[in-house]
Each structure stands twice: as C-alpha cells, then as structure tokens.
mmCIF file of C-alpha atoms (C1' of nucleotides) in Angstrom:
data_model
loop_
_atom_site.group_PDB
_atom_site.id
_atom_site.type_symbol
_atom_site.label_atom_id
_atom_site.label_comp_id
_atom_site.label_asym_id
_atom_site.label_seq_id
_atom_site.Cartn_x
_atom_site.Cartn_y
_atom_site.Cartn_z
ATOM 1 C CA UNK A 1 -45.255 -33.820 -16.226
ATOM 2 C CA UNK A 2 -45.096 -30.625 -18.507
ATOM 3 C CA UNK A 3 -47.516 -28.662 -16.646
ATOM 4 C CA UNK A 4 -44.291 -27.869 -14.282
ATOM 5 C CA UNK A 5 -42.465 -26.251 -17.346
ATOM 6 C CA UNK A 6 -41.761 -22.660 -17.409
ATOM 7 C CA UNK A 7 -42.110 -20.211 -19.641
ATOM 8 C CA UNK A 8 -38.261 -20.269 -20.301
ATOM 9 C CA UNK A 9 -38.125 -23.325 -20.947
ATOM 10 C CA UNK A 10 -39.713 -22.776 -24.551
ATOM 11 C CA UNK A 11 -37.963 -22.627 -27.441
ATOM 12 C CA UNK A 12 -38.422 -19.173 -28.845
ATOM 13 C CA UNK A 13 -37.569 -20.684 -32.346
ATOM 14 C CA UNK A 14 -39.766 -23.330 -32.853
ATOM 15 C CA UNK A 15 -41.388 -23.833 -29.374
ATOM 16 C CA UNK A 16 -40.397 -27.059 -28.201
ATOM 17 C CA UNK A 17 -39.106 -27.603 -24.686
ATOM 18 C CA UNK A 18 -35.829 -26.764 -23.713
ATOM 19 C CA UNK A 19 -33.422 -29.777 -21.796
ATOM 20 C CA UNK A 20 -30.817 -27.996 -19.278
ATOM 21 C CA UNK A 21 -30.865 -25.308 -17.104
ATOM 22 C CA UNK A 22 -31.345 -22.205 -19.057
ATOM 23 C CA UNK A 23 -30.455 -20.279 -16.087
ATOM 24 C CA UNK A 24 -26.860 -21.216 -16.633
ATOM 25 C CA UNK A 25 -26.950 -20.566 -20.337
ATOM 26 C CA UNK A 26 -26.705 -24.565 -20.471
ATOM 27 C CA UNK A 27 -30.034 -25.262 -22.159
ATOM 28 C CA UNK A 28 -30.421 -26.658 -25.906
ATOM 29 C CA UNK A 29 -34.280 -27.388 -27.313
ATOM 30 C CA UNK A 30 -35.050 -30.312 -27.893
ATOM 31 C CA UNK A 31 -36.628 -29.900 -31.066
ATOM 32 C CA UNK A 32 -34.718 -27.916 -33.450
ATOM 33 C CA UNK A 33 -31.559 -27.926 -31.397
ATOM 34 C CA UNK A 34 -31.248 -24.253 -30.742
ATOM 35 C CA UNK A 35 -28.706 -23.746 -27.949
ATOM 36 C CA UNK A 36 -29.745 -21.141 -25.879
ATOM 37 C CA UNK A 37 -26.446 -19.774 -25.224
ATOM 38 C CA UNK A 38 -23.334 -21.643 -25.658
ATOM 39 C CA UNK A 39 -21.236 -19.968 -22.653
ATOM 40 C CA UNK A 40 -21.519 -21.065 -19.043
ATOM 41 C CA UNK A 41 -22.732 -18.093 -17.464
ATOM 42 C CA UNK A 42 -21.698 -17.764 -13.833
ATOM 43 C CA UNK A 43 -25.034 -17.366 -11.936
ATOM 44 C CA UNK A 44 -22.280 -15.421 -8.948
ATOM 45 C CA UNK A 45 -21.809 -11.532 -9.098
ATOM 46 C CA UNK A 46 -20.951 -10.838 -12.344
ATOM 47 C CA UNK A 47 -17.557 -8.925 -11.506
ATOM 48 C CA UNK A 48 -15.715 -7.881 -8.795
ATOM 49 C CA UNK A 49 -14.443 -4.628 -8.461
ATOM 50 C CA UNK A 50 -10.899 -4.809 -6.905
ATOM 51 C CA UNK A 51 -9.840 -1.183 -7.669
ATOM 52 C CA UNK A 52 -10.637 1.660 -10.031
ATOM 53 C CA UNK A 53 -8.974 0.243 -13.338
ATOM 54 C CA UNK A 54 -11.233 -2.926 -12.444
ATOM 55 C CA UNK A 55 -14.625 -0.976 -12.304
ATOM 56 C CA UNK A 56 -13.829 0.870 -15.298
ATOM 57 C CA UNK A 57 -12.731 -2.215 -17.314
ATOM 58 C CA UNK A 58 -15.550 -4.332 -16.527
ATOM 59 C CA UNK A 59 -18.964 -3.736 -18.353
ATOM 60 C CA UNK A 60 -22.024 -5.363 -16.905
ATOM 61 C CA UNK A 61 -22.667 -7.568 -20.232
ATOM 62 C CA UNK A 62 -21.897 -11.014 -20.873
ATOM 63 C CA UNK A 63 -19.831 -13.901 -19.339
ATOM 64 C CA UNK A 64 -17.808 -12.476 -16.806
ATOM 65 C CA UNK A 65 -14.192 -11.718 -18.762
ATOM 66 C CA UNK A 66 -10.770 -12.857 -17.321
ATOM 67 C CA UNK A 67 -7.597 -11.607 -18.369
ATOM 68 C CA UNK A 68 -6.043 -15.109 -17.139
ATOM 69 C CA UNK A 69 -7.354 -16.666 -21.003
ATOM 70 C CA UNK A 70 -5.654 -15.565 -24.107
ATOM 71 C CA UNK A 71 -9.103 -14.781 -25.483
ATOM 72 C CA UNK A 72 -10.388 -13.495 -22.381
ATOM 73 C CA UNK A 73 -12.901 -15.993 -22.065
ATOM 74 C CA UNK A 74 -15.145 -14.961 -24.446
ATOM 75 C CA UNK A 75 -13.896 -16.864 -27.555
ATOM 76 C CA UNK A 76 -17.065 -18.392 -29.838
ATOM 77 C CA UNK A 77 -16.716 -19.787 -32.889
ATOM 78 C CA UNK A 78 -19.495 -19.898 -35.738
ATOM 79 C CA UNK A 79 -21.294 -22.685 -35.832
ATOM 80 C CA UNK A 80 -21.336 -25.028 -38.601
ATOM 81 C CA UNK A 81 -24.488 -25.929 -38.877
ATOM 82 C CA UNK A 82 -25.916 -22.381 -38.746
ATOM 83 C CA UNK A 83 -26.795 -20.772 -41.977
ATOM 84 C CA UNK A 84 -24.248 -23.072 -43.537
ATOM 85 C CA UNK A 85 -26.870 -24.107 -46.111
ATOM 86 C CA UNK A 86 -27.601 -20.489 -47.543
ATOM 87 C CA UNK A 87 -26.057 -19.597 -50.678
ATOM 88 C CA UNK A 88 -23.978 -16.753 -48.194
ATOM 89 C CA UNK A 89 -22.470 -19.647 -46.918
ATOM 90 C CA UNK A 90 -19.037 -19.576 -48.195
ATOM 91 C CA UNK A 91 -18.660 -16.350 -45.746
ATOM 92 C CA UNK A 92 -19.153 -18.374 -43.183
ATOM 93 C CA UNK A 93 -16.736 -20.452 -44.349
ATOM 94 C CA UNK A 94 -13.805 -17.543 -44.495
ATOM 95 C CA UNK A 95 -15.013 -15.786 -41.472
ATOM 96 C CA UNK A 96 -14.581 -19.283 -39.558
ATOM 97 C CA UNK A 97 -10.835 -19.895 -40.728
ATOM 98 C CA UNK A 98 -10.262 -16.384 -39.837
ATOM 99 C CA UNK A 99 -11.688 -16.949 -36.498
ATOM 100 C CA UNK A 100 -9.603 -20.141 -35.798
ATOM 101 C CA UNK A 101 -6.771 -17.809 -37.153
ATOM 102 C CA UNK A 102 -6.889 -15.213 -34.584
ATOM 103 C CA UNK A 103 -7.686 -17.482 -31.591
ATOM 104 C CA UNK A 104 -5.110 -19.937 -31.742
ATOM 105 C CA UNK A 105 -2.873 -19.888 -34.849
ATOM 106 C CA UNK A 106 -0.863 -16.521 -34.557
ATOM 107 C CA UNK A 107 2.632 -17.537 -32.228
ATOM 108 C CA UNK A 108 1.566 -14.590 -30.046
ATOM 109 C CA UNK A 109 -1.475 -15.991 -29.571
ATOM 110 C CA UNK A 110 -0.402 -19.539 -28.785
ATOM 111 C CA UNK A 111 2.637 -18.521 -26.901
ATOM 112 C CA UNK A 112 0.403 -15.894 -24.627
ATOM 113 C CA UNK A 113 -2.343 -18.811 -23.704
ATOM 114 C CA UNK A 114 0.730 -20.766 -22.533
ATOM 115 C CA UNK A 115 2.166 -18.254 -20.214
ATOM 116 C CA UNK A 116 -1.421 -17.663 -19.131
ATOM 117 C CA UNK A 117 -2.066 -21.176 -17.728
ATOM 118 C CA UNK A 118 1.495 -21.380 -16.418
ATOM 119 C CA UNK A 119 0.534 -17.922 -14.357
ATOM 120 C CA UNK A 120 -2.705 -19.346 -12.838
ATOM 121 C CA UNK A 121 -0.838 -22.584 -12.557
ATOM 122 C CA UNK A 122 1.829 -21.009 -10.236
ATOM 123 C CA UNK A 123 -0.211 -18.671 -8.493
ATOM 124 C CA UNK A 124 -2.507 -21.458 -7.716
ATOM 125 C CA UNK A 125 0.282 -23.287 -6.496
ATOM 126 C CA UNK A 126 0.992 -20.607 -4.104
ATOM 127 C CA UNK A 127 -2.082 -19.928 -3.347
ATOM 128 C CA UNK A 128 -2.683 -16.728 -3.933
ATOM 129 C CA UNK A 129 -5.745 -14.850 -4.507
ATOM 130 C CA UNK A 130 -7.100 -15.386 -7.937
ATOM 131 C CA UNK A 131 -6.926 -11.572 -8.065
ATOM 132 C CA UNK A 132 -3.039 -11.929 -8.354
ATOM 133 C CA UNK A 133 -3.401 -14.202 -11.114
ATOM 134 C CA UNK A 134 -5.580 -11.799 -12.841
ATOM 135 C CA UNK A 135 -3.138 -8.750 -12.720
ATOM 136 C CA UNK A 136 -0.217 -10.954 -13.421
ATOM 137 C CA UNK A 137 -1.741 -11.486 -16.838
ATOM 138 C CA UNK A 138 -2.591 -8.154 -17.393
ATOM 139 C CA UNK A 139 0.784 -7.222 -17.056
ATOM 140 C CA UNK A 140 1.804 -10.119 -19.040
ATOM 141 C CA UNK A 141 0.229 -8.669 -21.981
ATOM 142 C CA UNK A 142 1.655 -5.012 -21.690
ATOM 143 C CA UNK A 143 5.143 -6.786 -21.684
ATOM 144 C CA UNK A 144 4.037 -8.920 -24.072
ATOM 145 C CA UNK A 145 2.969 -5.349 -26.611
ATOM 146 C CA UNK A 146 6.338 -4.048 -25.660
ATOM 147 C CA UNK A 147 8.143 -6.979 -26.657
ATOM 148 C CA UNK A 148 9.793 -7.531 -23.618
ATOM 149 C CA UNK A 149 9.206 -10.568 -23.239
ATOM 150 C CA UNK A 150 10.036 -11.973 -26.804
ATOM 151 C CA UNK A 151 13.276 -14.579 -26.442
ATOM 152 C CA UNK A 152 13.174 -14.886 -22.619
ATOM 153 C CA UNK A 153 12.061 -17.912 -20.485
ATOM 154 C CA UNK A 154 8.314 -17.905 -20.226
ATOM 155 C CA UNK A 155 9.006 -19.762 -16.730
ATOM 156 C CA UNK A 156 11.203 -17.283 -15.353
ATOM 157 C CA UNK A 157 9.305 -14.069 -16.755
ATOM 158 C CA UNK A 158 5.899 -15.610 -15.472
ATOM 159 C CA UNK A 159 7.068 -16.707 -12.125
ATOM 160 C CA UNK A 160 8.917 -12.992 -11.921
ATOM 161 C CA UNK A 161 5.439 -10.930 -12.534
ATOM 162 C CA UNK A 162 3.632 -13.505 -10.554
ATOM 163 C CA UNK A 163 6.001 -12.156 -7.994
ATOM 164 C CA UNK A 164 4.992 -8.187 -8.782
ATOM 165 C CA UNK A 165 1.914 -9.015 -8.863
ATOM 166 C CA UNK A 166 1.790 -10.420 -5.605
ATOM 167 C CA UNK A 167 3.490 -7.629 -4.423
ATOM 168 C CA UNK A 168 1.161 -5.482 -5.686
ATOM 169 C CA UNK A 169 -2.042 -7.059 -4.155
ATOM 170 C CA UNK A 170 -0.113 -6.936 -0.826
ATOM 171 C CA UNK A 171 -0.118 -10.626 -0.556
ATOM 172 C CA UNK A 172 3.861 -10.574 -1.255
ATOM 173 C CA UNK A 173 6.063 -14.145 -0.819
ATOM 174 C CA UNK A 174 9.504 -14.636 -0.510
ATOM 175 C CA UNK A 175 11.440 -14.826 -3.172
ATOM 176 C CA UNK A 176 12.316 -18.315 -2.139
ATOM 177 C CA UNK A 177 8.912 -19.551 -2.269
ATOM 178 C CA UNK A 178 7.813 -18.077 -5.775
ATOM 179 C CA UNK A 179 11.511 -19.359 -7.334
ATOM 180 C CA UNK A 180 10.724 -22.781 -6.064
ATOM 181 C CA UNK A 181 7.155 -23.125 -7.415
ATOM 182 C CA UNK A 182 8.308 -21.933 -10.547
ATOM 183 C CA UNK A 183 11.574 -24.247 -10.061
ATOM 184 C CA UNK A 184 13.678 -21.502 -11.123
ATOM 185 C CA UNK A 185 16.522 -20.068 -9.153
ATOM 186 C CA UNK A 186 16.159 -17.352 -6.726
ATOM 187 C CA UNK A 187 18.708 -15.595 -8.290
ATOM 188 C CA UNK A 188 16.869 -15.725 -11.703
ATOM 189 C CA UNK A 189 14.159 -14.456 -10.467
ATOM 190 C CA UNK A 190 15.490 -11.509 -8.866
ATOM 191 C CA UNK A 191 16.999 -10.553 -12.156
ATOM 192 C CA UNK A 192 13.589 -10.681 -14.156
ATOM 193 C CA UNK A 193 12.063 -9.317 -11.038
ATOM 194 C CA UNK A 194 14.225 -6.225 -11.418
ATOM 195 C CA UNK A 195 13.326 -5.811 -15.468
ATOM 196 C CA UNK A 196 9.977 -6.112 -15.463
ATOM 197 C CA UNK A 197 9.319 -4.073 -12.443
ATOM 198 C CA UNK A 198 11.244 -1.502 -14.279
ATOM 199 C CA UNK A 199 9.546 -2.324 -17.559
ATOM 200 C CA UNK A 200 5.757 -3.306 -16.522
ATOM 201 C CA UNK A 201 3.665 0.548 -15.707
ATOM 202 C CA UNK A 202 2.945 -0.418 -12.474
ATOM 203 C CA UNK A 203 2.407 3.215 -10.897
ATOM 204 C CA UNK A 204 2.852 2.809 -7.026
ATOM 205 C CA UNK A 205 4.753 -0.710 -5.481
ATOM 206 C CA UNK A 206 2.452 -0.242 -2.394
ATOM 207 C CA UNK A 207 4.654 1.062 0.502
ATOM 208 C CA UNK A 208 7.311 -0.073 2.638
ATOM 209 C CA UNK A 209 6.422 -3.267 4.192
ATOM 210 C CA UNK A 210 7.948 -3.683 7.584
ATOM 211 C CA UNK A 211 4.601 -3.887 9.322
ATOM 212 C CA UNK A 212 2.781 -5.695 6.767
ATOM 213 C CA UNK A 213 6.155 -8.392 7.330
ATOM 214 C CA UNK A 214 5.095 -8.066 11.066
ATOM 215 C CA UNK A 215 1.334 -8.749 10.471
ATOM 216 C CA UNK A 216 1.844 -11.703 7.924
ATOM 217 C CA UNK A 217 4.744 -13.483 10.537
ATOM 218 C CA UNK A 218 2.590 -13.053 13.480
ATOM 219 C CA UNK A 219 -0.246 -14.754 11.664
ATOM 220 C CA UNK A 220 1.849 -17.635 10.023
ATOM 221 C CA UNK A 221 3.522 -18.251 13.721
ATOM 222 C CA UNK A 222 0.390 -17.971 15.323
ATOM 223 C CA UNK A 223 1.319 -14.714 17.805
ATOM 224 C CA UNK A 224 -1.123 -13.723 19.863
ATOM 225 C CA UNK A 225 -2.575 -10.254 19.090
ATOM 226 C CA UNK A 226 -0.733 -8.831 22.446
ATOM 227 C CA UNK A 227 2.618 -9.219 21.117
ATOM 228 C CA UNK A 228 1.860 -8.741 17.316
ATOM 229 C CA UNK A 229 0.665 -4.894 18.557
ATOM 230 C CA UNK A 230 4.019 -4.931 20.772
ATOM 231 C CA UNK A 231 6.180 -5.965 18.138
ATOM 232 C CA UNK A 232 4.056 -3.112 15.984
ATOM 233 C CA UNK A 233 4.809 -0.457 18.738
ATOM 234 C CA UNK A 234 8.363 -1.142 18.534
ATOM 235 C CA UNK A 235 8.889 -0.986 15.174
ATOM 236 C CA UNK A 236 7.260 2.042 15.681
ATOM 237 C CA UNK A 237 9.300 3.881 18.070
ATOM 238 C CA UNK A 238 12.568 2.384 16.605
ATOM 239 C CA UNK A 239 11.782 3.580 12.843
ATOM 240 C CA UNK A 240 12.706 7.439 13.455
ATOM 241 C CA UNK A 241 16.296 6.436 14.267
ATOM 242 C CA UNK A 242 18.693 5.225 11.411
ATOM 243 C CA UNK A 243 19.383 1.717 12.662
ATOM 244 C CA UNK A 244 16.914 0.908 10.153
ATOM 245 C CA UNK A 245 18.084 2.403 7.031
ATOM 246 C CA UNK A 246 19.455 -0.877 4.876
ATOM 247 C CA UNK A 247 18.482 -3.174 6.075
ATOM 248 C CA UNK A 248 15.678 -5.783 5.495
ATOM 249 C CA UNK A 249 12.396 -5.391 6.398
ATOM 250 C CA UNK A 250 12.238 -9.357 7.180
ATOM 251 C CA UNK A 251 14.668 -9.329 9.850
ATOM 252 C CA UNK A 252 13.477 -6.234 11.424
ATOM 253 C CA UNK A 253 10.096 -7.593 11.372
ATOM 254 C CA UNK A 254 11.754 -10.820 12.865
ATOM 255 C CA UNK A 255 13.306 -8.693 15.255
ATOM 256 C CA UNK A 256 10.526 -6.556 16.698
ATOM 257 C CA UNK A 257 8.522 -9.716 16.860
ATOM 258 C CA UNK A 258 11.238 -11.301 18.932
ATOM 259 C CA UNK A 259 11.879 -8.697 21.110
ATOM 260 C CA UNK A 260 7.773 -8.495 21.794
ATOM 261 C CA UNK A 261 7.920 -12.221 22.417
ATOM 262 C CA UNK A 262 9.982 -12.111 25.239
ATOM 263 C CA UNK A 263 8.694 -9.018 26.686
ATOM 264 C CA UNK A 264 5.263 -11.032 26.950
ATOM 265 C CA UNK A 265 7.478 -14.104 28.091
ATOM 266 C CA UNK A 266 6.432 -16.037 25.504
ATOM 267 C CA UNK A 267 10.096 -16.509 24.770
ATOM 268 C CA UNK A 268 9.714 -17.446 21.482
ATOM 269 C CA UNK A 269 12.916 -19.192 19.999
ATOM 270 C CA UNK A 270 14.794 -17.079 17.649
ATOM 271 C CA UNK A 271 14.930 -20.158 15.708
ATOM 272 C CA UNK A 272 11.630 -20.071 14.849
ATOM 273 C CA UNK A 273 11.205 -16.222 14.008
ATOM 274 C CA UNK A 274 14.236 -16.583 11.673
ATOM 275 C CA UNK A 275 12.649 -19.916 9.854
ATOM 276 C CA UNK A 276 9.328 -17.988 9.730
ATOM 277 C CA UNK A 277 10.726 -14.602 8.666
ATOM 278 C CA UNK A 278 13.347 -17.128 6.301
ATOM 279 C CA UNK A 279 16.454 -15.477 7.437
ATOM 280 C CA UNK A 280 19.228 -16.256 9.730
ATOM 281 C CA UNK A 281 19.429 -16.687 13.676
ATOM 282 C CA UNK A 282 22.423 -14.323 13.224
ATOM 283 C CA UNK A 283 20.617 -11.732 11.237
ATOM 284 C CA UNK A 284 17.530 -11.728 14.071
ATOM 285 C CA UNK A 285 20.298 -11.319 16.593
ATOM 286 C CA UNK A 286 21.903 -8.295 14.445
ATOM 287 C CA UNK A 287 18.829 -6.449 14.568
ATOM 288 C CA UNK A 288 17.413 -7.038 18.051
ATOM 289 C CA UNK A 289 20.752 -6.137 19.245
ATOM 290 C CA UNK A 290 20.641 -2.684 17.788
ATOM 291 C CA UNK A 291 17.242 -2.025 18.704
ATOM 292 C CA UNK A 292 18.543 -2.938 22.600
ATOM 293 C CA UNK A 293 21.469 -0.797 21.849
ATOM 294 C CA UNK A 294 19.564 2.288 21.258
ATOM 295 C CA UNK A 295 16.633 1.926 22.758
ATOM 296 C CA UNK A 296 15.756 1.531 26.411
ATOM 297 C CA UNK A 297 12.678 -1.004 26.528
ATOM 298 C CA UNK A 298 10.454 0.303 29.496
ATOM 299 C CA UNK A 299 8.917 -2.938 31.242
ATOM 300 C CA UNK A 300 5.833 -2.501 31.886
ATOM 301 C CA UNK A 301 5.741 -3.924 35.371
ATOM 302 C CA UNK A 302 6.978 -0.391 36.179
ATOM 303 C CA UNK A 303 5.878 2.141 34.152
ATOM 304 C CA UNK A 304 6.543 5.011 36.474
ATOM 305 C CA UNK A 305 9.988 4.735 36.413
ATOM 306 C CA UNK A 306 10.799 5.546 32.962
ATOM 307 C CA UNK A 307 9.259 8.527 30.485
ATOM 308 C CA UNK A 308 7.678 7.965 27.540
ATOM 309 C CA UNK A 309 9.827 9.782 24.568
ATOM 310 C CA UNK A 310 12.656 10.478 25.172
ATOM 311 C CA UNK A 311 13.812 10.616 21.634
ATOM 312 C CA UNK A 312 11.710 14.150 20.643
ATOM 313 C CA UNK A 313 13.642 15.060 17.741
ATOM 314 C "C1'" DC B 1 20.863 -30.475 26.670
ATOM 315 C "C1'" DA B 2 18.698 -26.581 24.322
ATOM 316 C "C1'" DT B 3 19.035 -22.031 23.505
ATOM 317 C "C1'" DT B 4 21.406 -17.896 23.048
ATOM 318 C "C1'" DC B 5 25.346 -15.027 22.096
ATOM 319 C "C1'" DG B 6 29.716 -13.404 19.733
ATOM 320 C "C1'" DT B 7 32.850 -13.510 15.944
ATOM 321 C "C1'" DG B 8 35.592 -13.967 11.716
ATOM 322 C "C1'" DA B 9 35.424 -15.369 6.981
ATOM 323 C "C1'" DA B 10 32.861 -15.406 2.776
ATOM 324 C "C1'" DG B 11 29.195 -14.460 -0.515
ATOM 325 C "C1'" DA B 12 25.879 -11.067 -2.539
ATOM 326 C "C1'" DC B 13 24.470 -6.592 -3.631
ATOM 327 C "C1'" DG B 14 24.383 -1.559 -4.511
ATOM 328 C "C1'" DA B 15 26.820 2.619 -5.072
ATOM 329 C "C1'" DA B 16 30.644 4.978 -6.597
ATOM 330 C "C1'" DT B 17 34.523 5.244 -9.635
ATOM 331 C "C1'" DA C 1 33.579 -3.212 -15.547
ATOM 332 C "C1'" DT C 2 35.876 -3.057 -11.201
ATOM 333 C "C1'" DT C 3 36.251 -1.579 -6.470
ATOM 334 C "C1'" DC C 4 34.486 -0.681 -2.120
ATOM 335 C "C1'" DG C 5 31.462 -0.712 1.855
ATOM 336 C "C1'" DA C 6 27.610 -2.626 4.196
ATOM 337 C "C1'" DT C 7 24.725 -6.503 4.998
ATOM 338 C "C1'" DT C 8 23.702 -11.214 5.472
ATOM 339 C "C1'" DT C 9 24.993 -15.811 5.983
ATOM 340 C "C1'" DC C 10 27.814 -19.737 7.493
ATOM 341 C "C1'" DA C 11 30.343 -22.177 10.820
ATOM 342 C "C1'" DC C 12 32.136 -22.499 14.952
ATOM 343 C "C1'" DG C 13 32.667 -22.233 20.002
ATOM 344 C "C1'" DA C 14 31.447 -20.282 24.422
ATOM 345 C "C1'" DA C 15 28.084 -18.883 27.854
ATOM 346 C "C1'" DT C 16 23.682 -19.351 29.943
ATOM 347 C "C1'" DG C 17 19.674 -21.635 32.116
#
DNA sequence: CATTCGTGAAGACGAAT
DNA sequence: ATTCGATTTCACGAATG
C-alpha cells in the first residue's frame, strides 16, 4: 500500500511518510512530527481583485489575507517544541510572550477583533457580499488610527460603516434593514452614518442612485424586464425637469416603477411598490402625481399622435 | 370590497439666521 | 441654537371599479 505514495508525501526532514493532505497545507509526518505547514491554505484563486487598491494590496504569497481578522489571518505563533531545547532557547521564550502580546493582549487589539466579527456577523446577516465585509473592516481600521472610534458604541459604529460600505460596493440597504440587524435605531445609525462618512477617506460615494433603486426594486418585486426598462425610460425623460430635485430617490424609483406598471397593465398595487421601495402609499402617490403633472405619457397604442421631445431645452 | 385618491396635521431634516 | 421651508408620514374619508 505505499507504492501509491507520492513524492510529497515524504518528509523532507527525516523521510517518513506524511498523514494529511499536503495539498492543503494539512499534512504532519508521521515520524518526526514535522507539520508541513500549519495554515489551511485555500486550494481556490488565491485573491480576488475587486478594484485597483485590491490588486495592489494583495501579493501572490501565502494564505490568502483578510482584513475581516484583527491579524489578518496570518497570525502564527512559535512553536514550543521547536528549538526549545537549544541553549538559544530562552529567545524563544521572550519572542513568544511578545507574540501573544501583540496578537491579543493590547485593548486595540482585542477591541478591533471584536468589531471585526461583529462586521462579518452583520453583514452576513444581511447578506451581503463578503466583499462588503472586507472594506467595512478596512475602514474600520483607518477610523480606528484616527481615533474616531475610541468611546463610541462598537454596535452602532460597525453597523454604520457596514452601511458605507455597502453603499460603496453598490449593494446599498435601507437604513431600516441595516439598523435592525444591528438592533440599533435608525436614527442612530443615521447619525454615525453621517460621521464616519465624513471621517472614513472614502474618495467617490458611487453616484446618484435612482436607477440603481429602480433595478434593485424591479428585481426584489419580480418586474418583468418590459416595465423595469419603462420605468428606466421615465426616470429618464423626467430627470431634466426639477420635480426631482429633493426628493428621494426611493420614491421616485417607486414612482417610475408604478407608473411603468400600469402602462404595461400590470397594475401593480401601489401598496406593494411602497412596501418594496419601504416608503409610504402617500409618498408613491406624491411623486407619480408630479411626473403626470408635467409630463404627457404618450401610449404607445398610438404613437403617431404625439412627438417625441417636446421638452428640448 | 379592494384599491386609489386627496388632504390636513405632525414629525424629521437641512438650510439659513 | 432656533427658525423656517420642504418633504414625508399618518390618519382619515371619499371616490372608483
């Protein structure tokens, strides 16, 4: 039964066989008890490259880092039974309470791996992308350098960059929900939300996100892709006009989505763009109102009648 | 009956003072 | 810090089909 051993599964120390896999870095000899690695190497793509700061950040070396662990993942401590019975040995011995020092004793330290896990926590909660989770940290840490976030509630301040961070990867949730998987108040969070968006260098809040409101309702209500590129081409026509200075992006979205709805006779209830959009009845009447106001809606049964802009300028 | 529409009062928020 | 204006929400009733 040996003949089917591999040549890496020999010890290079003392060339015994190996037990594990050693392609996972999971293999130990059996001999002398050399571990061939002690990480758990991830035999998937080493890194993902999500945007520039990513692909400069990463190096191609190693277990794959995360910014969601205090230590980044790559904390190792020195082994007790290595070298321990060489006269060097009390080195060992100071370098290894130094080590448990800087990993775990330092209130930074301790208080950091706590809002870590309470990040991936919530944004695993909301499941969000584990790309979110990753930025969130990162952010946590500059805050965390610039004191910011010394004497403030890890819960709130963690469930508030959470809340950037989502933002940031475009995969934005309500207030609402973020506030209640943190089981903080809304109102909370908008005021952390507000100081560490100020605080955290986060260059460019990706843009203004009435469309992206009107792609992510139409998929959680199911539209079909006809009216989701109506309710598109209305928001489209109705943005040069100042009806839609102030006011939120949600109920527009809500809006243009009802409006499409009933053009397409789906005749959606505005009960159920306002739960999905989570604002009021009243608000998607508001908007869809003005929109009708100003806007003459050309049915498309009869497209000769009416000309296309008539709004140049 | 369910849905939609209109309205005043009240809360929340930002800008201006 | 307070005031002011706009927006959103709440609560209600009426109109519509």
């Amino acid at each position: 039964m040996d003949k089917d051993i591999d040549e890496s599964l020999i010890c290079k120390i003392c060339g015994g066989r190996l037990i594990g896999d050693p392609e996972r870095g999971e293999a130990f000899c059996e001999a002398c008890g050399y571990i061939l690695d002690e990480h758990i190497i991830d035999p998937g793509p080493e890194w993902k490259a999500f945007d520039i700061e990513d692909k400069e950040k990463r190096v191609r070396v190693g277990s794959p880092i995360t910014p969601t662990l205090h230590d980044y993942g790559i904390g190792s401590e020195i082994d007790y039974t290595q070298d321990s019975t060489e006269s060097v040995g009390n080195k060992y011995d100071a370098l290894r309470i130094w080590q448990k020092r800087l990993r775990t004793s330092s209130p930074a330290e301790r208080s950091l791996a706590y809002a870590l896990s309470t990040i991936n926590n919530l944004c695993s909660s909301l499941k969000m992308p584990s790309v979110v989770a990753e930025t969130a940290s990162r952010i946590y840490r500059q805050l965390q350098k610039k004191g910011i976030v010394k004497s403030r509630s890890v819960s709130k301040v963690t469930a508030a960059i959470v809340y950037l961070s989502a933002k940031i990867h475009e995969v934005e949730r309500s207030a609402k929900e973020v506030s209640e998987a943190a089981g903080i108040e809304v109102k909370a969070l908008n005021k952390y939300y507000r100081m560490i968006a100020s605080e955290a260098s986060v260059d460019h809040l990706p843009l203004p996100t009435v469309e992206k409101h009107i792609a992510r309702l139409a998929n959680i209500m199911k539209l079909s892709p006809k009216t989701e590129r109506l309710a598109l081409q209305i928001f489209k026509a109705t943005k040069s006009i100042s009806i839609h200075d102030g006011k939120s992006p949600n109920g527009l979205a809500a809006a243009c989505i009802y409006i499409a709805s009933v053009i397409n006779s789906e005749n959606l209830p505005q009960r159920e763009v306002a739960l999905a959009a989570d604002i009021t009845e009243v608000t998607v009447r508001h908007r869809y109102k003005e929109i009708l106001d100003n806007y003459v809606i050309r049915q498309k049964l009869k497209p000769q009648r009416s000309v296309n802009n008539r709004d140049a300028n």
